[in-house]
mmCIF file of C-alpha atoms and ligand atoms in Angstrom:
data_model
loop_
_atom_site.group_PDB
_atom_site.id
_atom_site.type_symbol
_atom_site.label_atom_id
_atom_site.label_comp_id
_atom_site.label_asym_id
_atom_site.label_seq_id
_atom_site.Cartn_x
_atom_site.Cartn_y
_atom_site.Cartn_z
ATOM 1 C CA UNK A 224 91.906 -28.606 61.806
ATOM 2 C CA UNK A 225 92.767 -30.899 64.711
ATOM 3 C CA UNK A 226 89.964 -31.907 67.022
ATOM 4 C CA UNK A 227 90.984 -29.333 69.623
ATOM 5 C CA UNK A 228 90.121 -26.154 67.704
ATOM 6 C CA UNK A 229 91.260 -23.856 70.480
ATOM 7 C CA UNK A 230 94.966 -24.479 70.004
ATOM 8 C CA UNK A 231 97.380 -23.887 67.162
ATOM 9 C CA UNK A 232 100.844 -24.185 68.573
ATOM 10 C CA UNK A 233 102.729 -25.901 65.796
ATOM 11 C CA UNK A 234 102.421 -26.438 62.043
ATOM 12 C CA UNK A 235 102.133 -30.118 62.975
ATOM 13 C CA UNK A 236 98.659 -29.366 64.384
ATOM 14 C CA UNK A 237 97.184 -29.147 60.826
ATOM 15 C CA UNK A 238 96.668 -32.194 58.661
ATOM 16 C CA UNK A 239 97.519 -31.950 54.937
ATOM 17 C CA UNK A 240 93.824 -31.628 54.061
ATOM 18 C CA UNK A 241 93.272 -28.887 56.660
ATOM 19 C CA UNK A 242 96.320 -27.029 55.404
ATOM 20 C CA UNK A 243 95.038 -26.895 51.834
ATOM 21 C CA UNK A 244 91.517 -25.951 52.919
ATOM 22 C CA UNK A 245 92.997 -23.094 54.956
ATOM 23 C CA UNK A 246 95.001 -21.728 52.017
ATOM 24 C CA UNK A 247 91.941 -22.004 49.790
ATOM 25 C CA UNK A 248 89.894 -20.057 52.316
ATOM 26 C CA UNK A 249 92.546 -17.318 52.600
ATOM 27 C CA UNK A 250 92.511 -16.866 48.827
ATOM 28 C CA UNK A 251 88.737 -16.811 48.496
ATOM 29 C CA UNK A 252 88.084 -14.541 51.510
ATOM 30 C CA UNK A 253 90.499 -11.806 50.476
ATOM 31 C CA UNK A 254 90.114 -8.860 52.884
ATOM 32 C CA UNK A 255 86.407 -9.601 53.275
ATOM 33 C CA UNK A 256 83.391 -7.661 52.153
ATOM 34 C CA UNK A 257 84.293 -4.376 53.880
ATOM 35 C CA UNK A 258 81.204 -4.350 56.056
ATOM 36 C CA UNK A 259 83.366 -3.050 58.848
ATOM 37 C CA UNK A 260 85.813 -0.323 57.845
ATOM 38 C CA UNK A 261 89.145 -0.055 59.601
ATOM 39 C CA UNK A 262 91.199 3.044 60.420
ATOM 40 C CA UNK A 263 94.814 2.732 61.547
ATOM 41 C CA UNK A 264 96.426 5.703 63.288
ATOM 42 C CA UNK A 265 100.223 5.734 63.220
ATOM 43 C CA UNK A 266 101.694 8.718 65.041
ATOM 44 C CA UNK A 267 105.482 8.806 65.157
ATOM 45 C CA UNK A 268 105.333 12.205 66.881
ATOM 46 C CA UNK A 269 103.392 13.255 69.978
ATOM 47 C CA UNK A 270 99.717 14.146 69.578
ATOM 48 C CA UNK A 271 96.697 14.787 71.775
ATOM 49 C CA UNK A 272 94.040 16.343 69.564
ATOM 50 C CA UNK A 273 94.731 15.030 66.089
ATOM 51 C CA UNK A 274 95.017 11.317 66.886
ATOM 52 C CA UNK A 275 92.149 11.122 69.350
ATOM 53 C CA UNK A 276 89.843 13.195 67.176
ATOM 54 C CA UNK A 277 90.526 10.909 64.198
ATOM 55 C CA UNK A 278 89.806 7.912 66.428
ATOM 56 C CA UNK A 279 86.591 9.384 67.828
ATOM 57 C CA UNK A 280 85.542 10.408 64.309
ATOM 58 C CA UNK A 281 86.096 6.836 63.102
ATOM 59 C CA UNK A 282 84.157 5.297 66.012
ATOM 60 C CA UNK A 283 81.297 7.698 65.390
ATOM 61 C CA UNK A 284 81.228 6.468 61.787
ATOM 62 C CA UNK A 285 81.054 2.905 63.119
ATOM 63 C CA UNK A 286 84.573 2.112 61.924
ATOM 64 C CA UNK A 287 87.053 0.000 63.860
ATOM 65 C CA UNK A 288 90.290 1.632 64.964
ATOM 66 C CA UNK A 289 93.742 0.196 65.427
ATOM 67 C CA UNK A 290 96.356 2.420 67.053
ATOM 68 C CA UNK A 291 99.966 1.795 66.114
ATOM 69 C CA UNK A 292 102.472 2.252 68.944
ATOM 70 C CA UNK A 293 105.960 2.863 67.589
ATOM 71 C CA UNK A 294 107.652 2.152 70.941
ATOM 72 C CA UNK A 295 106.403 -1.447 70.984
ATOM 73 C CA UNK A 296 106.738 -1.987 67.217
ATOM 74 C CA UNK A 297 109.493 -3.429 65.034
ATOM 75 C CA UNK A 298 110.986 0.054 64.878
ATOM 76 C CA UNK A 299 112.624 -0.924 68.163
ATOM 77 C CA UNK A 300 114.284 -3.690 66.078
ATOM 78 C CA UNK A 301 115.626 -1.168 63.592
ATOM 79 C CA UNK A 302 112.888 -1.034 60.948
ATOM 80 C CA UNK A 303 112.813 2.391 59.317
ATOM 81 C CA UNK A 304 109.851 4.757 59.095
ATOM 82 C CA UNK A 305 108.982 4.406 55.411
ATOM 83 C CA UNK A 306 109.256 0.635 55.615
ATOM 84 C CA UNK A 307 107.021 0.619 58.697
ATOM 85 C CA UNK A 308 104.357 2.741 56.984
ATOM 86 C CA UNK A 309 104.569 0.592 53.846
ATOM 87 C CA UNK A 310 103.900 -2.481 55.982
ATOM 88 C CA UNK A 311 100.903 -0.901 57.705
ATOM 89 C CA UNK A 312 99.459 -0.119 54.265
ATOM 90 C CA UNK A 313 100.140 -3.657 53.061
ATOM 91 C CA UNK A 314 97.744 -4.958 55.726
ATOM 92 C CA UNK A 315 94.924 -3.241 53.878
ATOM 93 C CA UNK A 316 93.273 -0.884 56.391
ATOM 94 C CA UNK A 317 90.600 1.255 54.705
ATOM 95 C CA UNK A 318 92.455 4.362 55.882
ATOM 96 C CA UNK A 319 95.784 5.124 57.501
ATOM 97 C CA UNK A 320 96.502 8.417 59.269
ATOM 98 C CA UNK A 321 100.201 9.081 59.651
ATOM 99 C CA UNK A 322 102.094 11.765 61.530
ATOM 100 C CA UNK A 323 105.853 11.837 61.169
ATOM 101 C CA UNK A 324 108.784 14.218 61.052
ATOM 102 C CA UNK A 325 109.492 13.982 57.301
ATOM 103 C CA UNK A 326 107.415 14.677 54.199
ATOM 104 C CA UNK A 327 106.068 11.441 52.764
ATOM 105 C CA UNK A 328 106.429 10.594 49.100
ATOM 106 C CA UNK A 329 103.505 8.237 48.379
ATOM 107 C CA UNK A 330 105.537 6.805 45.467
ATOM 108 C CA UNK A 331 108.035 5.172 47.833
ATOM 109 C CA UNK A 332 105.292 3.494 49.852
ATOM 110 C CA UNK A 333 104.279 1.187 47.018
ATOM 111 C CA UNK A 334 100.835 0.473 45.642
ATOM 112 C CA UNK A 335 98.044 0.470 48.203
ATOM 113 C CA UNK A 336 94.274 0.472 48.104
ATOM 114 C CA UNK A 337 94.136 2.268 51.481
ATOM 115 C CA UNK A 338 93.360 5.958 51.825
ATOM 116 C CA UNK A 339 96.451 7.715 53.195
ATOM 117 C CA UNK A 340 95.851 10.811 55.329
ATOM 118 C CA UNK A 341 98.482 13.283 56.483
ATOM 119 C CA UNK A 342 98.197 13.861 60.249
ATOM 120 C CA UNK A 343 101.119 16.338 60.115
ATOM 121 C CA UNK A 344 104.381 15.800 58.216
ATOM 122 C CA UNK A 345 107.336 17.633 59.684
ATOM 123 C CA UNK A 346 107.284 21.335 58.887
ATOM 124 C CA UNK A 347 105.378 20.751 55.666
ATOM 125 C CA UNK A 348 101.580 20.548 56.150
ATOM 126 C CA UNK A 349 98.833 19.655 58.619
ATOM 127 C CA UNK A 350 95.856 19.694 56.248
ATOM 128 C CA UNK A 351 93.157 18.404 58.606
ATOM 129 C CA UNK A 352 94.029 21.088 61.167
ATOM 130 C CA UNK A 353 93.568 23.756 58.475
ATOM 131 C CA UNK A 354 90.196 22.242 57.513
ATOM 132 C CA UNK A 355 89.225 22.331 61.182
ATOM 133 C CA UNK A 356 90.351 25.919 61.695
ATOM 134 C CA UNK A 357 88.680 27.238 58.539
ATOM 135 C CA UNK A 358 85.480 25.328 59.339
ATOM 136 C CA UNK A 359 85.527 26.889 62.825
ATOM 137 C CA UNK A 360 85.673 30.365 61.301
ATOM 138 C CA UNK A 361 83.000 29.689 58.676
ATOM 139 C CA UNK A 362 80.779 28.260 61.405
ATOM 140 C CA UNK A 363 81.316 31.294 63.645
ATOM 141 C CA UNK A 364 80.904 33.884 60.882
ATOM 142 C CA UNK A 365 77.974 31.926 59.401
ATOM 143 C CA UNK A 366 79.440 32.310 55.917
ATOM 144 C CA UNK A 367 80.540 30.030 53.087
ATOM 145 C CA UNK A 368 83.879 31.704 52.557
ATOM 146 C CA UNK A 369 86.305 34.054 54.282
ATOM 147 C CA UNK A 370 86.279 36.845 51.726
ATOM 148 C CA UNK A 371 86.873 40.229 53.298
ATOM 149 C CA UNK A 372 88.200 38.654 56.522
ATOM 150 C CA UNK A 373 91.563 39.754 57.848
ATOM 151 C CA UNK A 374 93.573 37.104 59.665
ATOM 152 C CA UNK A 375 96.784 37.706 61.609
ATOM 153 C CA UNK A 376 98.966 34.637 62.281
ATOM 154 C CA UNK A 377 101.550 35.129 65.041
ATOM 155 C CA UNK A 378 104.495 32.962 66.040
ATOM 156 C CA UNK A 379 106.877 30.387 64.628
ATOM 157 C CA UNK A 380 105.511 30.454 61.111
ATOM 158 C CA UNK A 381 108.623 29.024 59.451
ATOM 159 C CA UNK A 382 108.380 25.753 61.359
ATOM 160 C CA UNK A 383 104.602 25.447 61.703
ATOM 161 C CA UNK A 384 102.897 22.937 59.408
ATOM 162 C CA UNK A 385 99.583 24.254 60.777
ATOM 163 C CA UNK A 386 100.465 27.735 59.510
ATOM 164 C CA UNK A 387 101.520 26.448 56.099
ATOM 165 C CA UNK A 388 98.254 24.584 55.472
ATOM 166 C CA UNK A 389 96.195 27.415 56.950
ATOM 167 C CA UNK A 390 97.824 30.182 54.894
ATOM 168 C CA UNK A 391 97.007 28.226 51.725
ATOM 169 C CA UNK A 392 93.440 27.339 52.701
ATOM 170 C CA UNK A 393 92.438 30.642 54.321
ATOM 171 C CA UNK A 394 93.736 32.515 51.278
ATOM 172 C CA UNK A 395 91.859 30.180 48.960
ATOM 173 C CA UNK A 396 88.694 30.898 50.919
ATOM 174 C CA UNK A 397 89.216 34.602 50.304
ATOM 175 C CA UNK A 398 90.876 35.823 53.516
ATOM 176 C CA UNK A 399 93.750 38.274 53.679
ATOM 177 C CA UNK A 400 96.424 36.602 55.775
ATOM 178 C CA UNK A 401 99.140 38.680 57.445
ATOM 179 C CA UNK A 402 102.063 37.093 59.311
ATOM 180 C CA UNK A 403 103.693 38.459 62.470
ATOM 181 C CA UNK A 404 106.876 36.759 63.612
ATOM 182 C CA UNK A 405 110.337 37.516 64.911
ATOM 183 C CA UNK A 406 113.356 37.093 62.656
ATOM 184 C CA UNK A 407 114.150 33.380 63.254
ATOM 185 C CA UNK A 408 110.562 32.320 62.576
ATOM 186 C CA UNK A 409 109.781 34.179 59.363
ATOM 187 C CA UNK A 410 108.312 32.371 56.406
ATOM 188 C CA UNK A 411 110.625 32.459 53.422
ATOM 189 C CA UNK A 412 108.201 31.100 50.837
ATOM 190 C CA UNK A 413 105.115 32.563 49.252
ATOM 191 C CA UNK A 414 102.091 30.508 50.269
ATOM 192 C CA UNK A 415 99.644 33.229 49.319
ATOM 193 C CA UNK A 416 99.994 35.481 52.373
ATOM 194 C CA UNK A 417 99.192 39.087 51.692
ATOM 195 C CA UNK A 418 101.705 40.652 54.036
ATOM 196 C CA UNK A 419 104.225 40.354 56.806
ATOM 197 C CA UNK A 420 104.785 42.594 59.830
ATOM 198 C CA UNK A 421 107.370 42.523 62.578
ATOM 199 C CA UNK A 422 105.650 44.218 65.500
ATOM 200 C CA UNK A 423 102.185 44.477 67.067
ATOM 201 C CA UNK A 424 102.407 48.217 66.528
ATOM 202 C CA UNK A 425 102.171 47.672 62.762
ATOM 203 C CA UNK A 426 99.080 45.436 62.957
ATOM 204 C CA UNK A 427 95.808 46.308 61.290
ATOM 205 C CA UNK A 428 93.590 46.631 64.376
ATOM 206 C CA UNK A 429 90.557 45.948 62.224
ATOM 207 C CA UNK A 430 91.722 42.284 62.014
ATOM 208 C CA UNK A 431 88.914 39.695 62.378
ATOM 209 C CA UNK A 432 90.972 36.739 63.595
ATOM 210 C CA UNK A 433 94.269 36.278 65.408
ATOM 211 C CA UNK A 434 95.857 32.823 65.312
ATOM 212 C CA UNK A 435 98.681 32.151 67.785
ATOM 213 C CA UNK A 436 101.238 29.393 67.209
ATOM 214 C CA UNK A 437 103.663 27.506 69.420
ATOM 215 C CA UNK A 438 107.433 27.804 68.943
ATOM 216 C CA UNK A 439 108.383 24.427 67.427
ATOM 217 C CA UNK A 440 111.650 24.104 69.335
ATOM 218 C CA UNK A 441 111.904 20.374 68.630
ATOM 219 C CA UNK A 442 112.297 21.162 64.916
ATOM 220 C CA UNK A 443 114.916 23.850 65.322
ATOM 221 C CA UNK A 444 118.505 22.671 65.059
ATOM 222 C CA UNK A 445 120.924 24.477 67.345
ATOM 223 C CA UNK A 446 120.038 27.128 69.908
ATOM 224 C CA UNK A 447 117.207 29.522 69.118
ATOM 225 C CA UNK A 448 118.332 33.076 69.672
ATOM 226 C CA UNK A 449 115.068 33.911 71.430
ATOM 227 C CA UNK A 450 113.904 32.715 74.842
ATOM 228 C CA UNK A 451 110.263 32.029 75.725
ATOM 229 C CA UNK A 452 110.298 35.196 77.849
ATOM 230 C CA UNK A 453 111.605 37.316 74.972
ATOM 231 C CA UNK A 454 108.986 35.855 72.639
ATOM 232 C CA UNK A 455 106.172 36.606 75.086
ATOM 233 C CA UNK A 456 107.498 40.100 75.659
ATOM 234 C CA UNK A 457 107.521 40.912 71.928
ATOM 235 C CA UNK A 458 104.872 38.653 70.404
ATOM 236 C CA UNK A 459 102.749 37.074 73.148
ATOM 237 C CA UNK A 460 99.028 37.868 72.999
ATOM 238 C CA UNK A 461 97.936 39.607 76.180
ATOM 239 C CA UNK A 462 94.553 41.103 77.081
ATOM 240 C CA UNK A 463 96.266 44.434 76.853
ATOM 241 C CA UNK A 464 97.424 43.834 73.272
ATOM 242 C CA UNK A 465 94.097 42.266 72.334
ATOM 243 C CA UNK A 466 92.403 45.436 73.626
ATOM 244 C CA UNK A 467 93.910 47.346 70.696
ATOM 245 C CA UNK A 468 91.968 45.178 68.229
ATOM 246 C CA UNK A 469 88.260 45.490 67.498
ATOM 247 C CA UNK A 470 85.905 43.873 70.014
ATOM 248 C CA UNK A 471 84.749 41.180 67.617
ATOM 249 C CA UNK A 472 88.273 39.872 66.896
ATOM 250 C CA UNK A 473 88.379 36.082 67.443
ATOM 251 C CA UNK A 474 91.340 34.076 68.691
ATOM 252 C CA UNK A 475 92.483 30.711 67.392
ATOM 253 C CA UNK A 476 95.237 28.382 68.603
ATOM 254 C CA UNK A 477 95.634 24.856 67.203
ATOM 255 C CA UNK A 478 97.265 23.673 70.461
ATOM 256 C CA UNK A 479 99.278 22.647 72.305
ATOM 257 C CA UNK A 480 99.327 26.038 74.077
ATOM 258 C CA UNK A 481 102.142 27.259 76.277
ATOM 259 C CA UNK A 482 100.524 29.900 78.455
ATOM 260 C CA UNK A 483 102.880 32.763 79.162
ATOM 261 C CA UNK A 484 104.656 32.202 75.824
ATOM 262 C CA UNK A 485 102.176 32.449 72.916
ATOM 263 C CA UNK A 486 99.399 33.956 75.012
ATOM 264 C CA UNK A 487 98.320 35.006 78.463
ATOM 265 C CA UNK A 488 96.161 32.274 80.050
ATOM 266 C CA UNK A 489 93.140 34.577 80.442
ATOM 267 C CA UNK A 490 92.895 34.895 76.652
ATOM 268 C CA UNK A 491 91.926 31.217 76.350
ATOM 269 C CA UNK A 492 88.835 31.846 78.527
ATOM 270 C CA UNK A 493 87.801 35.011 76.759
ATOM 271 C CA UNK A 494 84.482 34.625 74.905
ATOM 272 C CA UNK A 495 86.249 35.658 71.696
ATOM 273 C CA UNK A 496 88.545 32.623 71.882
ATOM 274 C CA UNK A 497 87.491 29.719 69.643
ATOM 275 C CA UNK A 498 90.166 27.350 70.881
ATOM 276 C CA UNK A 499 87.821 24.674 72.289
ATOM 277 C CA UNK A 500 85.533 25.063 69.262
ATOM 278 C CA UNK A 501 88.542 24.136 67.116
ATOM 279 C CA UNK A 502 88.993 20.937 69.119
ATOM 280 C CA UNK A 503 85.298 20.021 68.955
ATOM 281 C CA UNK A 504 85.085 20.847 65.260
ATOM 282 C CA UNK A 505 88.152 18.703 64.632
ATOM 283 C CA UNK A 506 85.984 15.634 65.207
ATOM 284 C CA UNK A 507 83.193 16.864 62.908
ATOM 285 C CA UNK A 508 85.578 17.755 60.113
ATOM 286 C CA UNK A 509 87.519 14.480 60.372
ATOM 287 C CA UNK A 510 84.234 12.535 60.340
ATOM 288 C CA UNK A 511 83.231 14.355 57.165
ATOM 289 C CA UNK A 512 86.655 13.754 55.605
ATOM 290 C CA UNK A 513 86.704 10.018 56.390
ATOM 291 C CA UNK A 514 83.151 9.675 55.158
ATOM 292 C CA UNK A 515 84.033 11.475 51.918
ATOM 293 C CA UNK A 516 87.346 9.675 51.277
ATOM 294 C CA UNK A 517 85.893 6.229 51.969
ATOM 295 C CA UNK A 518 82.681 6.625 50.056
HETATM 296 C C1 NCD J 290 100.230 21.045 65.979
HETATM 297 C C2 NCD J 290 101.049 19.994 65.317
HETATM 298 O O1 NCD J 290 101.377 18.961 65.903
HETATM 299 O O2 NCD J 290 101.339 20.226 64.167
HETATM 300 N N1 NCD J 290 99.177 20.697 66.773
HETATM 301 C C3 NCD J 290 98.056 20.054 66.333
HETATM 302 O O3 NCD J 290 98.134 19.045 65.678
HETATM 303 N N2 NCD J 290 96.853 20.556 66.659
HETATM 304 C C4 NCD J 290 100.966 22.235 66.414
HETATM 305 C C5 NCD J 290 102.131 22.129 67.351
HETATM 306 O O4 NCD J 290 102.705 21.079 67.588
HETATM 307 O O5 NCD J 290 102.510 23.184 67.864
#
């Protein structure tokens, strides 16, 4: 290198010998000895809980974190989503968490030695939220599975990736999952749910858990034939409606919550609500997942 090591402003600043030594060093270093693991979070859709809990989980595991910001990235120069993700992987982070509006086909991303984690892909799945929610229930019930538990999921089930992952995982853990949603939000596929109802009046009041979900208006093309007020009137969880269920019935909501739409605000502060436990447990579960996937 030139005598002033603090500047590299032009290729002219390296002598021929320095240039070849530098290339040799690049080849022999590779990506280093992985003493310090690196997580990249790339969220192309809004997030509060998922991104920050992954980042806190990584810091707690002594990893370094790099947060991708799409607004200041080459996407503003026209680079497309798959190409952007492929480039982030090519830089060799130990793990990459991605949230985006389409389902990702790992085959199109090219070979990578990085662990790829789904932070929510469109309407498809949100697997770490389901792990978090099921862990929260197992922790509360002090059990290893959910057999014999009855779970009622209410809301925009068709468009909720949280619901899709949860129906699969809760069922696998032995729960009976029943869905309650108005016409435009009904699930048209079989993910293992054991039933579907269309009104609170038809609920099994012996249910152990009620999970409320947000209406995913940003995913719905065209006008939704149901206002927030109409949804709350027919499907919103109120203390009054909750009073019809057994006293030990717990309430989950993956967030973000719209009070006065999915639920009355007082519900969130009811001792039966596990909504903040879900957020706290999100860090624990993501720590365990990173630890497992990187070991
Ligand atoms: C959800 C999401 O983004 O999928 N939230 C979350 O990650 N906890 C649910 C939603 O947006 O309604």
